[in-house]
Short mmCIF file of C-alpha atoms and ligand atoms in Angstrom, two decimals:
data_model
loop_
_atom_site.label_atom_id
_atom_site.label_comp_id
_atom_site.label_asym_id
_atom_site.label_seq_id
_atom_site.Cartn_x
_atom_site.Cartn_y
_atom_site.Cartn_z
CA UNK O 284 21.43 -17.57 -21.85
CA UNK O 285 20.09 -20.92 -20.61
CA UNK O 286 17.63 -23.05 -22.58
CA UNK O 287 16.49 -25.48 -19.89
CA UNK O 288 12.79 -26.40 -20.35
CA UNK O 289 10.08 -23.96 -19.44
CA UNK O 290 7.00 -25.05 -17.50
CA UNK O 291 3.55 -23.50 -17.87
CA UNK O 292 1.18 -24.49 -15.05
CA UNK O 293 -2.57 -24.06 -15.47
CA UNK O 294 -5.44 -24.85 -13.16
CA UNK O 295 -8.97 -24.44 -14.48
CA UNK O 296 -10.05 -23.63 -10.90
CA UNK O 297 -7.69 -20.64 -10.80
CA UNK O 298 -9.13 -18.02 -13.10
CA UNK O 299 -8.36 -14.32 -13.17
CA UNK O 300 -11.74 -13.29 -14.52
CA UNK O 301 -14.04 -13.34 -17.49
CA UNK O 302 -12.55 -12.30 -20.83
CA UNK O 303 -14.65 -9.46 -22.20
CA UNK O 304 -15.29 -9.91 -25.95
CA UNK O 305 -14.75 -6.14 -26.17
CA UNK O 306 -11.03 -6.75 -25.66
CA UNK O 307 -11.05 -7.65 -29.35
CA UNK O 308 -11.93 -4.18 -30.57
CA UNK O 309 -10.54 -1.94 -33.29
CA UNK O 310 -10.33 1.77 -33.98
CA UNK O 311 -11.22 3.55 -37.24
CA UNK O 312 -10.37 7.24 -37.53
CA UNK O 313 -10.88 9.80 -40.26
CA UNK O 314 -7.13 9.91 -40.78
CA UNK O 315 -5.09 9.25 -43.89
CA UNK O 316 -6.52 6.28 -45.76
CA UNK O 317 -8.28 4.47 -42.94
CA UNK O 318 -11.81 5.47 -43.99
CA UNK O 319 -11.33 6.86 -47.51
CA UNK O 320 -9.30 4.44 -49.63
CA UNK O 321 -9.55 1.81 -46.91
CA UNK O 322 -13.02 0.98 -45.65
CA UNK O 323 -14.89 3.25 -48.06
CA UNK O 324 -13.51 3.43 -51.58
CA UNK O 325 -16.19 3.83 -54.29
CA UNK O 326 -13.47 3.93 -57.00
CA UNK O 327 -12.16 0.47 -56.15
CA UNK O 328 -13.14 -2.59 -58.20
CA UNK O 329 -13.91 -4.21 -54.81
CA UNK O 330 -16.45 -1.55 -53.76
CA UNK O 331 -20.08 -2.57 -53.27
CA UNK O 332 -22.97 -0.36 -54.39
CA UNK O 333 -22.62 1.74 -51.20
CA UNK O 334 -18.85 2.24 -51.63
CA UNK O 335 -17.69 -0.23 -48.96
CA UNK O 336 -14.63 -2.28 -49.90
CA UNK O 337 -15.77 -5.92 -49.98
CA UNK O 338 -12.21 -7.28 -49.72
CA UNK O 339 -11.49 -5.07 -46.69
CA UNK O 340 -14.74 -6.04 -44.98
CA UNK O 341 -13.90 -9.73 -45.51
CA UNK O 342 -10.42 -9.27 -44.02
CA UNK O 343 -11.91 -7.35 -41.08
CA UNK O 344 -14.31 -10.25 -40.54
CA UNK O 345 -11.35 -12.63 -40.31
CA UNK O 346 -10.09 -10.47 -37.45
CA UNK O 347 -13.44 -10.92 -35.74
CA UNK O 348 -13.58 -7.43 -34.26
CA UNK O 349 -16.32 -7.28 -31.63
CA UNK O 350 -16.31 -3.49 -31.29
CA UNK O 351 -15.10 -0.55 -33.40
CA UNK O 352 -14.25 2.89 -32.01
CA UNK O 353 -14.99 5.87 -34.32
CA UNK O 354 -14.51 8.64 -35.62
CA UNK O 355 -11.27 9.62 -33.79
CA UNK O 356 -8.66 10.09 -32.46
CA UNK O 357 -7.45 13.63 -32.74
CA UNK O 358 -9.89 14.10 -35.63
CA UNK O 359 -12.75 13.89 -33.13
CA UNK O 360 -11.88 17.20 -31.45
CA UNK O 361 -12.63 19.22 -34.58
CA UNK O 362 -15.53 17.10 -35.88
CA UNK O 363 -19.16 18.18 -35.90
CA UNK O 364 -21.29 15.11 -36.49
CA UNK O 365 -23.98 17.03 -38.42
CA UNK O 366 -21.39 17.41 -41.24
CA UNK O 367 -21.40 13.65 -41.82
CA UNK O 368 -25.13 12.83 -42.00
CA UNK O 369 -27.83 13.43 -44.60
CA UNK O 370 -27.68 13.58 -48.39
CA UNK O 371 -24.10 13.21 -49.54
CA UNK O 372 -24.02 16.04 -52.11
CA UNK O 373 -24.96 18.48 -49.35
CA UNK O 374 -22.26 17.43 -46.91
CA UNK O 375 -19.55 20.08 -46.44
CA UNK O 376 -16.00 19.73 -47.67
CA UNK O 377 -13.72 20.97 -44.91
CA UNK O 378 -10.11 21.64 -44.01
CA UNK O 379 -9.52 19.11 -41.26
CA UNK O 380 -7.04 20.54 -38.77
CA UNK O 381 -5.80 17.51 -36.80
CA UNK O 382 -4.22 15.90 -39.86
CA UNK O 383 -4.24 18.91 -42.20
CA UNK O 384 -6.25 17.00 -44.76
CA UNK O 385 -9.41 17.61 -46.77
CA UNK O 386 -12.46 15.96 -45.20
CA UNK O 387 -15.25 15.32 -47.71
CA UNK O 388 -17.70 13.93 -45.14
CA UNK O 389 -18.91 11.30 -47.58
CA UNK O 390 -18.60 8.81 -44.74
CA UNK O 391 -20.21 9.63 -41.40
CA UNK O 392 -22.09 8.20 -38.43
CA UNK O 393 -24.69 6.25 -40.42
CA UNK O 394 -22.12 4.70 -42.76
CA UNK O 395 -20.11 3.71 -39.70
CA UNK O 396 -23.16 2.03 -38.15
CA UNK O 397 -23.70 0.17 -41.43
CA UNK O 398 -20.11 -1.06 -41.33
CA UNK O 399 -20.64 -2.28 -37.76
CA UNK O 400 -23.81 -4.14 -38.76
CA UNK O 401 -22.03 -5.70 -41.74
CA UNK O 402 -19.09 -7.10 -39.75
CA UNK O 403 -20.85 -7.43 -37.22
CA UNK O 404 -19.25 -5.39 -34.44
CA UNK O 405 -20.56 -3.12 -31.73
CA UNK O 406 -20.10 0.64 -32.32
CA UNK O 407 -18.12 2.77 -29.84
CA UNK O 408 -18.80 6.40 -30.74
CA UNK O 409 -16.83 9.43 -29.57
CA UNK O 410 -18.27 12.85 -28.78
CA UNK O 411 -16.23 15.96 -29.52
CA UNK O 412 -15.17 17.65 -26.28
CA UNK O 413 -12.51 19.79 -27.97
CA UNK O 414 -14.49 22.23 -30.14
CA UNK O 415 -17.81 20.49 -29.45
CA UNK O 416 -20.43 21.36 -26.86
CA UNK O 417 -22.39 19.23 -24.42
CA UNK O 418 -25.51 20.16 -26.39
CA UNK O 419 -24.00 18.65 -29.52
CA UNK O 420 -23.08 15.50 -27.60
CA UNK O 421 -26.59 15.08 -26.22
CA UNK O 422 -28.04 15.72 -29.69
CA UNK O 423 -25.89 12.94 -31.16
CA UNK O 424 -27.18 10.52 -28.52
CA UNK O 425 -30.74 11.53 -29.43
CA UNK O 426 -29.95 11.17 -33.15
CA UNK O 427 -28.57 7.67 -32.63
CA UNK O 428 -30.70 6.23 -29.88
CA UNK O 429 -34.07 7.96 -29.45
CA UNK O 430 -37.30 6.66 -31.00
CA UNK O 431 -38.90 8.83 -33.70
CA UNK O 432 -40.90 11.82 -32.51
CA UNK O 433 -38.33 14.49 -31.60
CA UNK O 434 -36.06 16.70 -33.68
CA UNK O 435 -32.81 14.72 -33.90
CA UNK O 436 -34.47 11.30 -33.87
CA UNK O 437 -36.67 12.48 -36.73
CA UNK O 438 -33.60 13.72 -38.56
CA UNK O 439 -32.19 10.18 -38.40
CA UNK O 440 -35.49 8.83 -39.74
CA UNK O 441 -35.39 11.41 -42.55
CA UNK O 442 -31.88 10.19 -43.38
CA UNK O 443 -33.22 6.69 -43.94
CA UNK O 444 -32.83 4.99 -40.54
CA UNK O 445 -36.25 4.55 -38.94
CA UNK O 446 -34.95 2.34 -36.13
CA UNK O 447 -32.62 3.74 -33.45
CA UNK O 448 -29.00 2.63 -33.81
CA UNK O 449 -28.82 1.63 -30.14
CA UNK O 450 -25.24 2.74 -29.48
CA UNK O 451 -24.34 1.86 -25.90
CA UNK O 452 -20.60 2.56 -25.64
CA UNK O 453 -19.28 6.13 -25.99
CA UNK O 454 -16.01 8.03 -25.46
CA UNK O 455 -16.04 11.45 -23.80
CA UNK O 456 -13.55 13.13 -26.14
CA UNK O 457 -10.07 11.98 -27.10
CA UNK O 458 -6.66 12.55 -25.50
CA UNK O 459 -7.80 15.79 -23.93
CA UNK O 460 -4.55 16.05 -21.91
CA UNK O 461 -2.43 16.29 -25.06
CA UNK O 462 -1.00 19.70 -26.07
CA UNK O 463 -1.55 18.46 -29.65
CA UNK O 464 -5.29 18.18 -29.13
CA UNK O 465 -7.64 20.67 -30.84
CA UNK O 466 -9.16 22.49 -27.88
CA UNK O 467 -7.06 20.60 -25.31
CA UNK O 468 -8.01 21.17 -21.66
CA UNK O 469 -6.34 20.99 -18.30
CA UNK O 470 -7.51 18.27 -15.93
CA UNK O 471 -10.06 20.34 -14.03
CA UNK O 472 -11.47 21.86 -17.21
CA UNK O 473 -11.75 18.46 -18.88
CA UNK O 474 -13.26 16.77 -15.85
CA UNK O 475 -15.93 19.44 -15.57
CA UNK O 476 -16.80 19.31 -19.26
CA UNK O 477 -16.79 15.50 -19.34
CA UNK O 478 -18.99 15.31 -16.25
CA UNK O 479 -21.54 17.71 -17.71
CA UNK O 480 -21.51 15.89 -21.07
CA UNK O 481 -21.90 12.54 -19.31
CA UNK O 482 -24.87 13.86 -17.33
CA UNK O 483 -26.83 15.05 -20.34
CA UNK O 484 -25.88 12.04 -22.45
CA UNK O 485 -27.15 9.67 -19.76
CA UNK O 486 -30.28 11.78 -19.35
CA UNK O 487 -30.88 11.16 -23.04
CA UNK O 488 -30.25 7.44 -22.59
CA UNK O 489 -29.52 5.94 -19.16
CA UNK O 490 -28.24 2.70 -20.70
CA UNK O 491 -25.09 4.42 -22.00
CA UNK O 492 -21.65 3.23 -20.88
CA UNK O 493 -19.18 6.11 -20.97
CA UNK O 494 -15.39 6.24 -21.13
CA UNK O 495 -13.48 9.13 -19.61
CA UNK O 496 -10.21 10.19 -21.24
CA UNK O 497 -7.33 9.04 -19.11
CA UNK O 498 -3.72 10.00 -19.77
CA UNK O 499 -2.73 9.80 -23.44
CA UNK O 500 0.59 8.22 -22.59
CA UNK O 501 2.91 7.60 -19.69
CA UNK O 502 5.46 10.27 -20.62
CA UNK O 503 3.23 13.31 -20.07
CA UNK O 504 4.10 15.12 -16.83
CA UNK O 505 0.45 14.92 -15.77
CA UNK O 506 0.45 11.07 -15.77
CA UNK O 507 -1.12 9.63 -13.58
CA UNK O 508 -2.35 12.67 -11.62
CA UNK O 509 -4.67 13.51 -14.53
CA UNK O 510 -6.31 10.12 -14.12
CA UNK O 511 -6.86 10.56 -10.39
CA UNK O 512 -8.33 14.03 -10.72
CA UNK O 513 -10.70 13.29 -13.61
CA UNK O 514 -11.87 10.09 -11.92
CA UNK O 515 -12.58 11.89 -8.66
CA UNK O 516 -14.62 14.58 -10.40
CA UNK O 517 -16.57 12.26 -12.71
CA UNK O 518 -16.70 8.92 -10.88
CA UNK O 519 -20.43 8.30 -10.57
CA UNK O 520 -21.11 9.44 -14.16
CA UNK O 521 -18.67 7.21 -16.03
CA UNK O 522 -17.96 3.52 -16.54
CA UNK O 523 -14.47 3.38 -18.02
CA UNK O 524 -11.17 5.21 -17.89
CA UNK O 525 -9.32 5.11 -21.21
CA UNK O 526 -5.61 4.59 -21.70
CA UNK O 527 -3.51 4.81 -24.84
CA UNK O 528 -0.03 3.60 -25.68
CA UNK O 529 2.04 3.08 -28.81
CA UNK O 530 5.11 0.85 -28.49
CA UNK O 531 8.20 0.89 -30.68
CA UNK O 532 11.72 -0.42 -31.10
CA UNK O 533 13.08 3.10 -31.41
CA UNK O 534 16.56 2.27 -30.17
CA UNK O 535 16.98 -0.89 -32.24
CA UNK O 536 17.10 -2.91 -29.02
CA UNK O 537 15.17 -6.03 -29.94
CA UNK O 538 15.87 -7.83 -26.66
CA UNK O 539 14.14 -5.06 -24.67
CA UNK O 540 11.45 -4.55 -27.29
CA UNK O 541 10.48 -8.20 -27.05
CA UNK O 542 9.96 -7.75 -23.30
CA UNK O 543 7.52 -4.82 -23.67
CA UNK O 544 4.79 -6.73 -21.87
CA UNK O 545 6.46 -5.50 -18.65
CA UNK O 546 5.72 -1.92 -19.68
CA UNK O 547 2.11 -2.70 -20.65
CA UNK O 548 1.50 -4.39 -17.31
CA UNK O 549 3.02 -1.52 -15.38
CA UNK O 550 0.76 1.00 -17.10
CA UNK O 551 -2.34 -1.12 -16.49
CA UNK O 552 -1.40 -1.78 -12.88
CA UNK O 553 -0.76 1.91 -12.17
CA UNK O 554 -4.14 2.90 -13.56
CA UNK O 555 -5.97 0.00 -11.93
CA UNK O 556 -4.47 1.12 -8.61
CA UNK O 557 -5.57 4.70 -9.30
CA UNK O 558 -9.12 3.55 -10.05
CA UNK O 559 -9.21 1.50 -6.85
CA UNK O 560 -7.82 4.30 -4.75
CA UNK O 561 -10.43 6.76 -6.04
CA UNK O 562 -13.26 4.28 -5.44
CA UNK O 563 -12.12 3.81 -1.85
CA UNK O 564 -11.63 7.54 -1.28
CA UNK O 565 -15.15 8.26 -2.55
CA UNK O 566 -16.63 5.37 -0.53
CA UNK O 567 -18.42 4.39 -3.73
CA UNK O 568 -20.17 1.18 -4.68
CA UNK O 569 -19.94 2.10 -8.37
CA UNK O 570 -17.27 0.44 -10.51
CA UNK O 571 -15.08 1.93 -13.23
CA UNK O 572 -13.06 -0.35 -15.51
CA UNK O 573 -10.19 0.32 -17.90
CA UNK O 574 -10.54 0.73 -21.65
CA UNK O 575 -7.29 0.55 -23.65
CA UNK O 576 -8.97 2.19 -26.58
CA UNK O 577 -5.80 2.90 -28.60
CA UNK O 578 -2.94 0.43 -28.58
CA UNK O 579 -0.45 -0.77 -31.17
CA UNK O 580 3.14 -0.57 -32.37
CA UNK O 581 3.85 2.78 -34.02
CA UNK O 582 7.26 4.38 -34.44
CA UNK O 583 8.50 3.99 -38.02
CA UNK O 584 6.21 6.23 -40.05
CA UNK O 585 5.51 9.57 -38.38
CA UNK O 586 3.99 11.34 -41.42
CA UNK O 587 1.10 13.19 -39.81
CA UNK O 588 0.51 16.22 -42.03
CA UNK O 589 -1.73 15.63 -45.00
CA UNK O 590 -0.76 18.71 -47.06
CA UNK O 591 -4.47 19.47 -47.50
CA UNK O 592 -4.99 16.40 -49.66
CA UNK O 593 -7.94 14.01 -49.57
CA UNK O 594 -6.99 10.66 -48.02
CA UNK O 595 -3.22 11.25 -47.92
CA UNK O 596 -0.84 8.44 -46.98
CA UNK O 597 -0.35 9.01 -43.24
CA UNK O 598 1.42 6.73 -40.74
CA UNK O 599 1.21 3.65 -42.95
CA UNK O 600 3.46 1.62 -40.68
CA UNK O 601 4.86 -1.58 -42.17
CA UNK O 602 4.89 -4.30 -39.52
CA UNK O 603 7.49 -7.02 -39.12
CA UNK O 604 7.84 -10.22 -37.13
CA UNK O 605 9.10 -8.58 -33.93
CA UNK O 606 6.15 -6.17 -34.02
CA UNK O 607 3.78 -9.14 -34.28
CA UNK O 608 5.44 -10.74 -31.25
CA UNK O 609 4.91 -7.50 -29.30
CA UNK O 610 1.25 -7.41 -30.36
CA UNK O 611 0.87 -11.02 -29.19
CA UNK O 612 2.33 -10.10 -25.79
CA UNK O 613 0.03 -7.11 -25.54
CA UNK O 614 -2.90 -9.48 -25.94
CA UNK O 615 -1.39 -11.86 -23.38
CA UNK O 616 -1.41 -8.90 -20.99
CA UNK O 617 -5.08 -8.19 -21.83
CA UNK O 618 -5.95 -11.71 -20.74
CA UNK O 619 -3.76 -11.52 -17.65
CA UNK O 620 -5.46 -8.25 -16.59
CA UNK O 621 -8.99 -9.03 -17.79
CA UNK O 622 -10.43 -8.44 -14.32
CA UNK O 623 -9.72 -4.70 -14.67
CA UNK O 624 -9.53 -4.25 -18.45
CA UNK O 625 -12.83 -4.65 -20.28
CA UNK O 626 -12.34 -2.84 -23.60
CA UNK O 627 -9.36 -2.62 -25.96
CA UNK O 628 -9.15 -1.21 -29.49
CA UNK O 629 -6.33 -1.97 -31.89
CA UNK O 630 -5.38 1.39 -33.44
CA UNK O 631 -6.18 1.38 -36.23
CA UNK O 632 -7.89 -1.14 -38.50
CA UNK O 633 -7.01 -0.25 -42.13
CA UNK O 634 -3.96 1.48 -43.68
CA UNK O 635 -3.22 3.83 -40.76
CA UNK O 636 -1.00 1.84 -38.30
CA UNK O 637 -3.12 -1.13 -39.24
CA UNK O 638 -3.16 -4.89 -39.78
CA UNK O 639 -4.42 -4.34 -43.34
CA UNK O 640 -2.80 -2.25 -46.11
CA UNK O 641 -4.65 -1.52 -49.34
CA UNK O 642 -4.11 -0.28 -52.85
CA UNK O 643 -7.15 0.47 -55.00
CA UNK O 644 -7.41 -3.13 -56.08
CA UNK O 645 -5.55 -5.27 -53.56
CA UNK O 646 -4.71 -5.68 -49.90
CA UNK O 647 -1.99 -7.15 -47.71
CA UNK O 648 -2.41 -8.76 -44.31
CA UNK O 649 0.44 -7.40 -42.23
CA UNK O 650 2.29 -9.50 -39.62
CA UNK O 651 0.23 -8.08 -36.74
CA UNK O 652 -2.94 -9.30 -38.44
CA UNK O 653 -2.27 -12.85 -37.35
CA UNK O 654 -1.77 -12.63 -33.57
CA UNK O 655 -4.89 -10.46 -33.33
CA UNK O 656 -6.86 -12.94 -35.42
CA UNK O 657 -5.70 -15.91 -33.35
CA UNK O 658 -6.49 -14.34 -29.98
CA UNK O 659 -9.83 -13.10 -31.21
CA UNK O 660 -10.67 -16.57 -32.52
CA UNK O 661 -9.44 -18.75 -29.66
CA UNK O 662 -9.54 -16.74 -26.38
CA UNK O 663 -12.91 -17.13 -24.71
CA UNK O 664 -14.53 -17.71 -21.34
CA UNK O 665 -12.22 -17.26 -18.37
CA UNK O 666 -8.59 -16.19 -18.31
CA UNK O 667 -6.47 -18.63 -16.31
CA UNK O 668 -3.83 -17.56 -13.80
CA UNK O 669 -0.81 -18.91 -15.67
CA UNK O 670 2.31 -19.74 -13.65
CA UNK O 671 5.42 -19.54 -15.85
CA UNK O 672 8.74 -21.07 -14.88
CA UNK O 673 11.10 -20.09 -17.64
CA UNK O 674 14.75 -19.49 -18.33
CA UNK O 675 15.47 -15.77 -18.33
CA UNK O 676 17.46 -13.45 -20.55
CA UNK O 677 19.00 -10.01 -19.98
CA UNK O 678 17.35 -6.82 -21.28
CA UNK O 679 18.59 -3.26 -21.01
CA UNK O 680 15.18 -1.78 -20.18
CA UNK O 681 13.56 -4.37 -17.93
CA UNK O 682 16.43 -6.36 -16.39
CA UNK O 683 16.24 -10.16 -16.59
CA UNK O 684 13.01 -11.29 -18.20
CA UNK O 685 11.49 -14.75 -18.77
CA UNK O 686 11.98 -16.09 -22.27
CA UNK O 687 8.33 -17.12 -22.33
CA UNK O 688 5.37 -14.78 -22.20
CA UNK O 689 2.08 -16.64 -21.77
CA UNK O 690 -1.66 -16.48 -21.22
CA UNK O 691 -4.44 -19.05 -21.32
CA UNK O 692 -8.21 -19.26 -21.47
CA UNK O 693 -10.79 -21.84 -20.50
CA UNK O 694 -14.46 -21.69 -21.38
CA UNK O 695 -16.46 -23.65 -18.78
CA UNK O 696 -19.51 -23.64 -21.08
CA UNK O 697 -17.91 -25.16 -24.18
CA UNK O 698 -14.91 -26.82 -22.52
CA UNK O 699 -12.60 -25.06 -25.02
CA UNK O 700 -9.18 -24.14 -23.77
CA UNK O 701 -6.34 -22.20 -25.41
CA UNK O 702 -2.75 -21.38 -24.51
CA UNK O 703 -0.86 -18.45 -26.07
CA UNK O 704 2.95 -18.56 -25.93
CA UNK O 705 5.62 -16.13 -27.14
CA UNK O 706 9.25 -17.28 -27.23
CA UNK O 707 11.29 -14.08 -26.88
CA UNK O 708 14.59 -15.77 -27.64
CA UNK O 709 16.20 -14.55 -30.85
CA UNK O 710 18.36 -17.64 -31.18
CA UNK O 711 17.33 -20.65 -29.15
CA UNK O 712 14.44 -23.09 -29.46
CA UNK O 713 12.79 -23.64 -26.10
CA UNK O 714 11.29 -26.92 -24.89
CA UNK O 715 8.06 -26.31 -22.96
CA UNK O 716 5.88 -28.45 -20.72
CA UNK O 717 2.28 -27.38 -20.23
CA UNK O 718 0.78 -28.89 -17.09
CA UNK O 719 -2.95 -28.81 -16.32
CA UNK O 720 -4.85 -29.29 -13.09
CA UNK O 721 -8.63 -29.35 -12.87
CA UNK O 722 -10.37 -29.93 -16.19
CA UNK O 723 -7.65 -31.37 -18.42
CA UNK O 724 -8.07 -31.31 -22.21
CA UNK O 725 -7.81 -34.64 -24.00
CA UNK O 726 -5.72 -33.13 -26.76
CA UNK O 727 -4.60 -29.73 -28.04
CA UNK O 728 -5.82 -30.53 -31.52
CA UNK O 729 -5.10 -27.11 -33.01
CA UNK O 730 -1.58 -25.73 -33.00
CA UNK O 731 -0.89 -22.57 -34.99
CA UNK O 732 2.51 -20.92 -35.02
CA UNK O 733 4.19 -17.78 -36.40
CA UNK O 734 7.98 -17.92 -36.39
CA UNK O 735 10.99 -16.75 -38.33
CA UNK O 736 14.68 -16.11 -38.18
CA UNK O 737 14.56 -12.44 -39.18
CA UNK O 738 12.81 -10.14 -36.69
CA UNK O 739 12.53 -7.50 -39.41
CA UNK O 740 10.75 -9.75 -41.96
CA UNK O 741 7.53 -8.13 -43.21
CA UNK O 742 4.70 -8.79 -45.64
CA UNK O 743 4.65 -6.53 -48.69
CA UNK O 744 2.54 -6.28 -51.83
CA UNK O 745 5.38 -8.07 -53.64
CA UNK O 746 5.65 -10.79 -50.92
CA UNK O 747 2.31 -10.77 -49.10
CA UNK O 748 2.92 -14.14 -47.40
CA UNK O 749 6.49 -13.69 -46.14
CA UNK O 750 5.35 -13.97 -42.51
CA UNK O 751 2.21 -16.01 -41.92
CA UNK O 752 1.17 -18.59 -39.34
CA UNK O 753 1.50 -22.30 -40.04
CA UNK O 754 -0.84 -24.97 -38.78
CA UNK O 755 1.12 -27.75 -37.08
CA UNK O 756 0.15 -31.23 -35.96
CA UNK O 757 -1.96 -31.36 -32.78
CA UNK O 758 -0.28 -32.06 -29.46
CA UNK O 759 -1.43 -34.95 -27.22
CA UNK O 760 -2.08 -34.30 -23.53
CA UNK O 761 -0.91 -37.28 -21.46
CA UNK O 762 -1.67 -37.32 -17.73
CA UNK O 763 -2.39 -33.61 -17.87
CA UNK O 764 0.90 -32.73 -19.58
CA UNK O 765 1.62 -31.54 -23.13
CA UNK O 766 5.12 -30.96 -24.43
CA UNK O 767 6.43 -29.09 -27.43
CA UNK O 768 9.44 -27.06 -28.52
CA UNK O 769 8.99 -23.40 -29.40
CA UNK O 770 11.24 -22.04 -32.12
CA UNK O 771 13.02 -18.73 -31.44
CA UNK O 772 11.11 -15.55 -32.31
CA UNK O 773 7.78 -17.33 -32.27
CA UNK O 774 4.15 -17.06 -31.26
CA UNK O 775 2.24 -20.30 -30.78
CA UNK O 776 -1.41 -20.93 -30.05
CA UNK O 777 -2.59 -24.32 -28.82
CA UNK O 778 -6.32 -24.91 -28.67
CA UNK O 779 -8.32 -27.95 -27.68
CA UNK O 780 -10.80 -29.39 -25.24
O1 AHR Y 213 -4.11 6.73 -33.86
C1 AHR Y 213 -3.45 7.89 -34.25
C2 AHR Y 213 -3.56 9.01 -33.23
O2 AHR Y 213 -2.82 8.68 -32.09
C3 AHR Y 213 -4.93 9.30 -32.70
O3 AHR Y 213 -5.66 10.15 -33.50
C4 AHR Y 213 -4.66 9.93 -31.38
O4 AHR Y 213 -5.69 9.73 -30.45
C5 AHR Y 213 -3.34 9.33 -30.95
O5 AHR Y 213 -2.45 10.28 -30.51
#
C-alpha cells in the first residue's frame, strides 16, 4: 500500500447542487426504547413536566436535526393514529405486532409535533398503508393541517391544538415490498393504494410533498423493478422515492467495510437512473427526488421481538470507530449526490440503532453521533465537485479503492466552506494537499478530527468519551493550497472562509 500524498481539488465554480437541509434528518419509531425510555420518559429525573427527556432533547439539538420521520418503520403498518391522540387515560393499550411489544399510546402525533417544535425540526409523518385505509390517511391530513370547522380539525382543537400543525412532508407507508411488513403488498397493489392515498391526501392539502416507498433494500428480488413500476403508476402524484439501507461489517472485513461508500453510491445511482428513465418514458415535466429515509449501520444487535413488554431493549447497537467512519462516508455520498437526493433520515435517533443511548438517568453519545453532528453543523450551501487523487488500497468487495473519501461545501451567501475527509487506511498516516480554485478561503480556522488506532473502540456508560473528536489548530491556506496529514482510521472536518 502506497502512502504518497493525496490531492483534493476544489473549484467554487464547479458545484454539484444545493445541499438540502433535509439531508440532516432523523427517524423516530415506536420501537424498543426510542420513544418510551428515550425521548419520552416521565419516570426519569431528566423529564420535564410533559415527560420529555431534557437531556435527550439537548443532545438531539447538538445533532441539529432539520427533519424527523415518525412513527415508523414497520410499526407504521399496524398503527391507527386515532389511538395516539386525545386524553391519555383513554388511549388504548395494544399488542403491537411489528415488534411484539406493548404499545401504551401515551406518545402520539401531537407529542411528536411538540418534540419537533422544541428541537426545532420539521415533521415527516407516515400514513399506514398496511392495515390502514386511504380514508384514515386523508383524515390524518385533515387532523394535522386543516383549519378548525370540520370533524377532524375540530378534534385536534379539542385536543388542545387550535392552530394547524402544518405538516408538509409525508411517507406513503413503509417498506411495503418487505415480506416482513404487516399487510405487505405486491408492486401493483402498493402502487394503486399509494396513488389513491396520495390523491386524497393532496385533495385535503395540495401543499403536501409525498414520498413513495421504494425498495427496502438491494437484496430483494424485486429491486429495482419495484421502483420502476411504482414510479410509473404514481409519478404525477408523488415527490420522492424512498430508499433504505443498513450497512454492516458482517464478515469482519474492515478494509471492505471502510469502502462502503461505493455501495451507497451504486444504490443511489441505480435509483436516480430509474427515476430519470421513468420521467422520460412518461414525457413528464414533473420531478421526483430521492429520500434515503432510513440509513445507518446495523448488524450487531438483531433483537427484534419484544416479548410483549413495554419499551423492551431492541436493536441497541453499540457503535465503534469504524462504524463512525462509515457514517461519515455515507454523508460524503449525500453531498456528492445532493442533486438527486433531497431527504435523508438517520435511523434511528435514540436507543434503537441510534447515536444516543440512555439509562433512566444518563446518556452516552455514541461514535456515530460525531460525524453526523459535524456534517449537520458545517455542510451548507452548495456541494462542490471534489476531484480526489489518492493512493489506493485493495478491498475484497470493491477492488482497489482510494484511501481518501471526500466531500466539500461552499456557501456563496456566507462565504463559509468546509471539507470532509475520511482516511480509510488502518495503518498509515496520509499527507493531503487541498487545492482551491475560484473563491479561496483565507484560512481553514476550524479543524475537528476523530481518529484512533482501534477500529472497534466504542463509547460506553463506563467510558463515555473513549472516541470523541478533537479540535486541532487551524490550517493556513497559502496561494490556494492547504496541507495536512490525516492519521489512519480518521475523519477530519476543515471549515473556514
Ligand atoms: O429501523 C428499524 C426497522 O428497519 C424499521 O422499522 C424498518 O422500516 C426497517 O426494516
